[in-house]
Each structure stands twice: as C-alpha cells, then as structure tokens.
Amino acid sequence: MRILWTQGDTNGIGSELILKAFEALRQSEHQFVVVGSYCMMKYYAKHLGYNVPMQEVETLQEIPPKRHGEPLYVLSLSCLVKARPGEIQADAGHVAMQAVETAATLCLAQSADAMVTAPIHKQAIQQAGYFFQGHTDFLEHLCRKKELHARAQMILVEPQSNLRVALATVHTPLKDVSEKLRTSGALSTSIESLAKALKEDFGVATPRIAVLGLNPHASDGGVIGREEVEVIQPEIERLKETFNVEGPFAADGFFGARRYKEFDAVLALYHDQGLIPFKMLAFETGVNVTTGLPIVRTSPDHGTAFDIAGKGIANPRSFIEATLLAGAIATKRKRFEYVSSVER
C-alpha cells in the first residue's frame, strides 16, 4: 500500500512524528510519502538529530515500487514557510491545508491508497483563509466539489482492544446539540453510517451499536430532560428493525462499568461525551478514522502539541497506529470492492 503522510502544521509535532514513524515502519510492506515541505522535513531531521534519508519529488510518478532501504519520499509543496516551533503562523496553516488537499486529490485519483494526517492548528488555517473546523469537513468539502458522495463520520478507534467511539455531533457547541438531534436526523444518519463503516472498514458482519443518552442518567424516564423520551428512544426503536442497536445508556457509568466491551461501537451524542472517556482509556494509542468518504483517512487522536514542538519528546505511538490502521482499512476496502464486483 502507498500511504501519504500529510505534514500537518510545520510548527507543531507533525514532522517529528513522521520521522519517528518512518524509522519504526520502514521495514513494513507499505510505502510512505510525505506531502508538505521538504525544507521543513530536512530542518526537523537536522534539529532533532534524525539521520533519515530523504528524497524530494515533484510527482508520485517519479517514485519506483517499494524496495528495501528506500528513502523517505517527500512530495514538496513549498519551501517558503519558516520554522517557528510552537507559534501560530498563517504560512504554516496554508502549507498544512495545501498538503491535505493534494493528498486527498491523489487518493481520489487512486494514485495512493490512504492518507494519514498529522495535526493542523485551527487558528493557523483560519489565518490562512481556510474557514473549516478541521480535516473532516474540509475533506468532505473536497469530495463534494468533485460531485462524489461524502457523508463524513469521525470514529475514534483503539486498535488493540477494538474500542470504537463515534460521534453524532462533532464540533457543535453544547447549547446547539439538542436542537441538532431533534431537527437534523443526526442520530439515524450516524447509526446508519456507523453500521456501514463497521462492515466495510472493520469487517464486522453484524455490528452491535450502543447509543449514549444526552441528559444525566439518560433523563430518568423524562424527569431530567425530554430528549431521550421524545427523540432518542423512539429513533432507536425504529432503527432496531434494521440494525442491532441498544440504548440510550446513561453516559456517566457506561465506560466505568466497561459496558463498551459488549458492543462493536459506541455512539456518543456530543464531542466531549465520547472523547473524554476515550482519551482516558486510549490516549497514546487512539486513532481518529474518518469514514463515509471515498478515500481512506486516519490521524492520531491528539493535536499539534505546540508546547513540546521541536523538543524531540513527542510520542509517535498514535501516529504509528493510525498508519497501520489506514493500511488495514485500505486492504479491507479493496477486498470488499472485489467481493461486491464478483457478486454483481
């Protein structure tokens, strides 16, 4: 598999993660290509003392098939950005998003099999003129621009334990979550998308999905809020005709009691409800998987870590797990597509 690594914000830990991941994975069957700034990759290799052989390329066509001892290829987009570890910089935001767009375009053209994105900084990309909340909605936007079906969903995965947490709403302000659940069809759409992803990307034939409640104690039968009684429970009952779904479960005790082990995935209703317990359980090994797109994209489950950028102490474990999972999902998708074509 050819996997593209986007460099992320050049003032964050992305370049360091890539250097460490390449050293750990260079003997694998995958071929890795960095999309970003060759100058910044060289800078961090020298700054951090990594003797990693690199080769700058202008197109993927220049790269030969995977071979033993090959260098880290860098599809370089710009050498104008300056190294300022830990600082918010519009130029760094621009290169980061240019890398994401380039990698996505190459994956859509089937010139690469998957992309793994190093962290971007939301303020930096907005200063660069990219008014998106992050990778997920930008990738969805790029796919729709090409008139491709895209309904992105974020799933946090711990590969070793198969803990999977998806979100019905992602970067939605807390005050707007209830209204979105009531009016947008977010719950049914999320369950349908999650079930599809579990089958196609994770090989789960009959997915079991748990849905968390919105209110404390899942509203105690409507005493503490009405969303469970009026929206969530009726929707779950309707979806049970098609999917193996249960809930709503009181969110406070669900993870502490390890109920998640009884299911193939958990659907949380808002960002922190799902991500806080997930990161408590799997911060160093968690992977963010974007499903519902015609391309494979994963990322580590952390941010740019400006506070430790350029210090050589970033932990690459989540980035490595994201890379391995991207390769596994890309392989499963190819097999699924082959089986589907044979059945037709």
Short mmCIF file of C-alpha atoms in Angstrom, two decimals:
data_model
loop_
_atom_site.label_atom_id
_atom_site.label_comp_id
_atom_site.label_asym_id
_atom_site.label_seq_id
_atom_site.Cartn_x
_atom_site.Cartn_y
_atom_site.Cartn_z
CA MET A 1 0.00 0.00 0.00
CA ARG A 2 1.17 3.54 -0.75
CA ILE A 3 0.29 5.74 2.21
CA LEU A 4 0.55 9.53 2.14
CA TRP A 5 1.57 11.33 5.33
CA THR A 6 0.47 14.97 5.38
CA GLN A 7 2.91 17.03 7.40
CA GLY A 8 0.38 18.97 9.44
CA ASP A 9 1.30 22.33 10.94
CA THR A 10 5.05 22.74 10.47
CA ASN A 11 5.28 24.50 13.83
CA GLY A 12 3.77 21.51 15.63
CA ILE A 13 4.95 17.95 16.21
CA GLY A 14 3.88 16.53 12.84
CA SER A 15 7.33 16.42 11.25
CA GLU A 16 8.79 14.76 14.34
CA LEU A 17 6.02 12.14 14.36
CA ILE A 18 6.70 11.35 10.71
CA LEU A 19 10.44 10.93 11.25
CA LYS A 20 9.87 8.60 14.19
CA ALA A 21 7.14 6.66 12.40
CA PHE A 22 9.34 6.16 9.33
CA GLU A 23 12.11 4.71 11.46
CA ALA A 24 9.62 2.36 13.13
CA LEU A 25 7.81 1.29 9.95
CA ARG A 26 10.36 1.46 7.15
CA GLN A 27 10.60 -2.37 7.02
CA SER A 28 6.83 -2.76 6.59
CA GLU A 29 5.17 -3.66 3.30
CA HIS A 30 3.82 -0.11 2.93
CA GLN A 31 5.44 2.74 1.03
CA PHE A 32 5.32 6.15 2.69
CA VAL A 33 5.33 9.56 1.03
CA VAL A 34 5.26 12.85 2.95
CA VAL A 35 3.15 15.62 1.46
CA GLY A 36 4.30 19.00 2.73
CA SER A 37 7.52 20.98 2.88
CA TYR A 38 10.79 19.22 2.07
CA CYS A 39 12.71 22.09 3.67
CA MET A 40 10.81 21.69 6.94
CA MET A 41 11.34 17.93 6.95
CA LYS A 42 15.09 18.47 6.48
CA TYR A 43 15.09 21.15 9.17
CA TYR A 44 13.46 18.92 11.78
CA ALA A 45 15.61 15.92 10.88
CA LYS A 46 18.74 18.01 11.50
CA HIS A 47 17.29 19.85 14.52
CA LEU A 48 16.22 16.61 16.22
CA GLY A 49 19.22 14.53 15.14
CA TYR A 50 17.46 12.01 12.89
CA ASN A 51 19.64 10.60 10.12
CA VAL A 52 16.72 9.72 7.85
CA PRO A 53 17.47 9.52 4.11
CA MET A 54 15.05 11.70 2.16
CA GLN A 55 14.32 12.32 -1.48
CA GLU A 56 12.31 15.26 -2.79
CA VAL A 57 9.93 14.51 -5.66
CA GLU A 58 7.58 16.66 -7.73
CA THR A 59 5.13 13.88 -8.66
CA LEU A 60 4.30 10.40 -7.41
CA GLN A 61 5.18 9.05 -10.86
CA GLU A 62 8.86 9.63 -10.02
CA ILE A 63 8.69 7.12 -7.17
CA PRO A 64 9.62 3.49 -8.03
CA PRO A 65 7.82 0.50 -6.48
CA LYS A 66 8.57 -0.24 -2.83
CA ARG A 67 12.08 -1.57 -2.29
CA HIS A 68 14.28 -2.39 0.66
CA GLY A 69 16.19 0.56 2.07
CA GLU A 70 14.31 3.21 0.13
CA PRO A 71 14.39 6.82 1.35
CA LEU A 72 11.53 8.80 2.81
CA TYR A 73 9.99 10.43 -0.25
CA VAL A 74 8.71 13.98 0.17
CA LEU A 75 6.26 15.45 -2.31
CA SER A 76 7.27 19.02 -1.60
CA LEU A 77 4.77 21.85 -1.93
CA SER A 78 6.62 24.86 -0.53
CA CYS A 79 9.91 25.94 1.00
CA LEU A 80 8.67 29.43 1.80
CA VAL A 81 7.39 28.61 5.28
CA LYS A 82 9.82 29.31 8.14
CA ALA A 83 10.40 27.08 11.16
CA ARG A 84 8.90 28.67 14.26
CA PRO A 85 8.09 25.74 16.58
CA GLY A 86 5.18 26.46 18.88
CA GLU A 87 3.94 29.57 17.03
CA ILE A 88 0.70 30.20 15.18
CA GLN A 89 1.62 31.17 11.63
CA ALA A 90 -0.62 31.69 8.59
CA ASP A 91 2.04 30.32 6.20
CA ALA A 92 2.19 27.09 8.21
CA GLY A 93 -1.59 26.83 8.10
CA HIS A 94 -1.57 27.32 4.34
CA VAL A 95 1.02 24.60 3.71
CA ALA A 96 -0.83 22.23 6.06
CA MET A 97 -4.11 22.59 4.17
CA GLN A 98 -2.43 22.54 0.77
CA ALA A 99 -0.92 19.20 1.79
CA VAL A 100 -4.32 17.82 2.81
CA GLU A 101 -5.89 18.91 -0.49
CA THR A 102 -3.03 17.44 -2.52
CA ALA A 103 -3.09 14.13 -0.67
CA ALA A 104 -6.87 13.83 -0.94
CA THR A 105 -6.75 14.56 -4.66
CA LEU A 106 -4.10 11.87 -5.17
CA CYS A 107 -6.13 9.34 -3.18
CA LEU A 108 -9.27 10.17 -5.17
CA ALA A 109 -7.27 9.60 -8.36
CA GLN A 110 -6.17 6.21 -6.91
CA SER A 111 -2.53 7.26 -7.10
CA ALA A 112 -2.29 6.40 -3.40
CA ASP A 113 -4.22 4.00 -1.18
CA ALA A 114 -4.67 6.04 2.01
CA MET A 115 -3.72 9.24 3.79
CA VAL A 116 -2.68 9.81 7.39
CA THR A 117 -2.88 13.41 8.53
CA ALA A 118 -0.57 14.95 11.10
CA PRO A 119 -2.31 17.56 13.30
CA ILE A 120 -3.25 21.01 12.00
CA HIS A 121 -3.89 24.13 14.07
CA LYS A 122 -7.36 25.64 13.61
CA GLN A 123 -6.24 29.24 14.23
CA ALA A 124 -3.38 28.91 11.76
CA ILE A 125 -5.59 27.53 8.97
CA GLN A 126 -8.18 30.25 9.55
CA GLN A 127 -5.47 32.91 9.35
CA ALA A 128 -4.52 31.30 6.03
CA GLY A 129 -8.08 31.71 4.77
CA TYR A 130 -9.40 28.18 5.31
CA PHE A 131 -12.63 28.58 7.23
CA PHE A 132 -13.20 24.96 8.17
CA GLN A 133 -13.45 23.37 11.59
CA GLY A 134 -10.80 20.80 10.74
CA HIS A 135 -9.76 17.96 8.47
CA THR A 136 -13.11 16.18 8.43
CA ASP A 137 -15.34 18.87 6.98
CA PHE A 138 -12.57 20.04 4.62
CA LEU A 139 -12.22 16.53 3.17
CA GLU A 140 -16.00 16.25 2.86
CA HIS A 141 -15.98 19.60 1.03
CA LEU A 142 -13.26 18.44 -1.38
CA CYS A 143 -15.15 15.25 -2.22
CA ARG A 144 -18.40 17.08 -2.82
CA LYS A 145 -16.63 19.59 -5.06
CA LYS A 146 -15.84 16.63 -7.29
CA GLU A 147 -19.51 15.58 -7.11
CA LEU A 148 -18.67 12.48 -5.08
CA HIS A 149 -20.91 11.17 -2.32
CA ALA A 150 -19.45 12.13 1.06
CA ARG A 151 -21.04 11.99 4.49
CA ALA A 152 -18.08 12.04 6.82
CA GLN A 153 -18.18 10.48 10.26
CA MET A 154 -15.47 10.55 12.89
CA ILE A 155 -14.76 7.27 14.71
CA LEU A 156 -12.14 7.06 17.45
CA VAL A 157 -10.54 3.62 17.50
CA GLU A 158 -8.17 1.85 19.87
CA PRO A 159 -6.84 -0.87 17.54
CA GLN A 160 -5.62 -3.31 20.20
CA SER A 161 -8.86 -3.50 22.20
CA ASN A 162 -11.32 -2.71 19.38
CA LEU A 163 -12.78 0.14 21.43
CA ARG A 164 -14.62 2.35 18.93
CA VAL A 165 -16.44 5.59 19.71
CA ALA A 166 -18.33 7.58 17.09
CA LEU A 167 -19.98 10.99 17.43
CA ALA A 168 -23.48 12.00 16.38
CA THR A 169 -22.41 15.66 16.52
CA VAL A 170 -18.77 16.70 16.28
CA HIS A 171 -17.69 20.34 16.64
CA THR A 172 -21.17 21.51 17.65
CA PRO A 173 -21.48 23.99 20.55
CA LEU A 174 -23.09 22.26 23.53
CA LYS A 175 -26.04 24.65 23.53
CA ASP A 176 -26.94 23.52 19.98
CA VAL A 177 -26.64 19.73 20.41
CA SER A 178 -30.25 19.11 21.50
CA GLU A 179 -31.70 21.09 18.60
CA LYS A 180 -29.44 19.35 16.11
CA LEU A 181 -30.51 15.93 17.36
CA ARG A 182 -34.17 16.94 17.12
CA THR A 183 -34.11 18.50 13.67
CA SER A 184 -31.22 17.19 11.54
CA GLY A 185 -31.67 13.45 11.64
CA ALA A 186 -28.16 13.24 13.12
CA LEU A 187 -28.95 10.16 15.21
CA SER A 188 -30.33 7.92 12.46
CA THR A 189 -27.73 9.14 9.95
CA SER A 190 -24.92 8.41 12.40
CA ILE A 191 -26.12 4.90 13.19
CA GLU A 192 -26.59 4.04 9.51
CA SER A 193 -23.13 5.39 8.64
CA LEU A 194 -21.52 3.68 11.64
CA ALA A 195 -23.02 0.29 10.80
CA LYS A 196 -21.83 0.61 7.20
CA ALA A 197 -18.30 1.55 8.27
CA LEU A 198 -18.09 -1.30 10.76
CA LYS A 199 -18.94 -3.76 8.00
CA GLU A 200 -16.81 -2.36 5.19
CA ASP A 201 -13.81 -0.89 7.03
CA PHE A 202 -13.56 -3.14 10.10
CA GLY A 203 -15.02 -6.42 8.84
CA VAL A 204 -17.78 -6.69 11.46
CA ALA A 205 -20.56 -8.71 9.82
CA THR A 206 -23.36 -7.83 12.25
CA PRO A 207 -22.36 -4.72 14.21
CA ARG A 208 -23.65 -4.18 17.75
CA ILE A 209 -24.01 -0.46 18.50
CA ALA A 210 -24.63 1.25 21.85
CA VAL A 211 -26.14 4.75 21.96
CA LEU A 212 -25.49 7.03 24.92
CA GLY A 213 -28.16 9.31 26.40
CA LEU A 214 -27.92 13.08 26.24
CA ASN A 215 -29.05 14.00 29.76
CA PRO A 216 -27.79 12.85 33.17
CA HIS A 217 -28.99 9.28 33.87
CA ALA A 218 -30.36 9.20 30.30
CA SER A 219 -33.08 11.54 31.68
CA ASP A 220 -34.51 9.04 34.22
CA GLY A 221 -37.58 8.44 32.10
CA GLY A 222 -38.02 12.07 31.13
CA VAL A 223 -37.55 13.59 34.59
CA ILE A 224 -34.21 15.22 33.67
CA GLY A 225 -34.86 16.46 30.15
CA ARG A 226 -37.14 15.14 27.40
CA GLU A 227 -34.75 14.31 24.54
CA GLU A 228 -34.48 10.62 25.42
CA VAL A 229 -38.26 10.14 25.64
CA GLU A 230 -39.22 12.29 22.66
CA VAL A 231 -36.34 11.74 20.21
CA ILE A 232 -33.63 9.26 21.11
CA GLN A 233 -35.59 6.23 22.35
CA PRO A 234 -38.21 6.35 19.56
CA GLU A 235 -35.46 6.63 16.95
CA ILE A 236 -33.58 3.68 18.44
CA GLU A 237 -36.75 1.57 18.42
CA ARG A 238 -37.33 2.41 14.75
CA LEU A 239 -33.73 1.59 13.83
CA LYS A 240 -33.87 -1.75 15.65
CA GLU A 241 -35.86 -3.06 12.70
CA THR A 242 -32.68 -2.82 10.61
CA PHE A 243 -29.72 -2.58 12.99
CA ASN A 244 -28.53 -4.24 16.20
CA VAL A 245 -28.66 -1.08 18.30
CA GLU A 246 -29.35 -0.56 22.03
CA GLY A 247 -29.77 2.42 24.34
CA PRO A 248 -29.90 5.11 25.40
CA PHE A 249 -27.42 4.29 28.15
CA ALA A 250 -26.56 6.65 31.00
CA ALA A 251 -23.22 8.03 29.86
CA ASP A 252 -21.63 8.52 33.29
CA GLY A 253 -21.45 4.84 34.22
CA PHE A 254 -21.19 3.28 30.77
CA PHE A 255 -17.42 3.47 30.36
CA GLY A 256 -16.62 2.99 34.05
CA ALA A 257 -18.58 -0.27 34.04
CA ARG A 258 -16.80 -1.25 30.79
CA ARG A 259 -20.11 -1.80 29.03
CA TYR A 260 -18.38 -0.79 25.79
CA LYS A 261 -16.82 -4.28 25.70
CA GLU A 262 -20.29 -5.68 24.95
CA PHE A 263 -20.55 -3.71 21.69
CA ASP A 264 -18.64 -3.20 18.45
CA ALA A 265 -19.01 0.59 18.71
CA VAL A 266 -20.46 3.30 20.92
CA LEU A 267 -22.29 6.34 19.56
CA ALA A 268 -21.80 9.40 21.77
CA LEU A 269 -24.11 12.35 21.16
CA TYR A 270 -21.59 15.17 21.51
CA HIS A 271 -17.84 15.72 21.34
CA ASP A 272 -16.66 15.60 24.95
CA GLN A 273 -19.13 12.88 25.96
CA GLY A 274 -17.26 10.47 23.71
CA LEU A 275 -13.75 11.85 23.52
CA ILE A 276 -13.03 12.39 27.21
CA PRO A 277 -13.54 8.74 28.22
CA PHE A 278 -11.92 7.52 25.01
CA LYS A 279 -8.76 9.53 25.59
CA MET A 280 -8.67 8.46 29.25
CA LEU A 281 -8.64 4.85 28.06
CA ALA A 282 -6.51 5.15 24.92
CA PHE A 283 -4.71 8.49 24.67
CA GLU A 284 -1.37 7.14 23.40
CA THR A 285 -2.80 4.51 21.05
CA GLY A 286 -6.08 6.06 19.85
CA VAL A 287 -6.71 6.69 16.17
CA ASN A 288 -9.19 9.03 14.51
CA VAL A 289 -10.77 7.40 11.45
CA THR A 290 -12.86 9.40 9.00
CA THR A 291 -15.42 7.08 7.43
CA GLY A 292 -18.11 7.83 4.85
CA LEU A 293 -15.62 9.19 2.31
CA PRO A 294 -14.44 7.60 -0.96
CA ILE A 295 -10.88 7.72 0.44
CA VAL A 296 -9.18 6.23 3.50
CA ARG A 297 -8.08 8.80 6.05
CA THR A 298 -6.82 8.35 9.60
CA SER A 299 -4.97 10.56 12.07
CA PRO A 300 -3.58 10.45 15.61
CA ASP A 301 -6.10 11.37 18.31
CA HIS A 302 -4.19 14.44 19.52
CA GLY A 303 -3.34 17.94 18.36
CA THR A 304 -0.29 19.93 17.31
CA ALA A 305 1.22 19.98 20.83
CA PHE A 306 2.84 23.38 20.33
CA ASP A 307 4.13 23.24 23.91
CA ILE A 308 6.57 20.43 23.04
CA ALA A 309 7.15 21.17 19.34
CA GLY A 310 10.79 20.89 18.29
CA LYS A 311 11.86 19.28 21.59
CA GLY A 312 12.15 15.69 20.37
CA ILE A 313 9.86 14.26 23.07
CA ALA A 314 6.64 13.70 21.10
CA ASN A 315 5.22 10.18 21.39
CA PRO A 316 4.66 8.71 17.88
CA ARG A 317 2.55 5.73 19.03
CA SER A 318 -0.82 7.15 17.97
CA PHE A 319 0.58 8.22 14.58
CA ILE A 320 2.08 4.77 14.02
CA GLU A 321 -1.21 3.09 14.96
CA ALA A 322 -3.04 5.47 12.60
CA THR A 323 -0.71 4.44 9.78
CA LEU A 324 -1.13 0.72 10.38
CA LEU A 325 -4.91 1.07 10.64
CA ALA A 326 -5.03 3.10 7.41
CA GLY A 327 -3.23 0.27 5.64
CA ALA A 328 -5.58 -2.33 7.12
CA ILE A 329 -8.72 -0.38 6.16
CA ALA A 330 -7.45 0.23 2.62
CA THR A 331 -6.83 -3.51 2.26
CA LYS A 332 -10.32 -4.37 3.56
CA ARG A 333 -11.94 -1.86 1.20
CA LYS A 334 -10.16 -3.37 -1.79
CA ARG A 335 -11.32 -6.84 -0.78
CA PHE A 336 -14.87 -5.60 -0.16
CA GLU A 337 -14.95 -3.93 -3.58
CA TYR A 338 -13.65 -7.12 -5.20
CA VAL A 339 -16.27 -9.31 -3.50
CA SER A 340 -19.02 -6.83 -4.42
CA SER A 341 -17.93 -6.81 -8.07
CA VAL A 342 -17.86 -10.63 -8.18
CA GLU A 343 -21.37 -10.80 -6.70
CA ARG A 344 -22.65 -8.39 -9.36
#
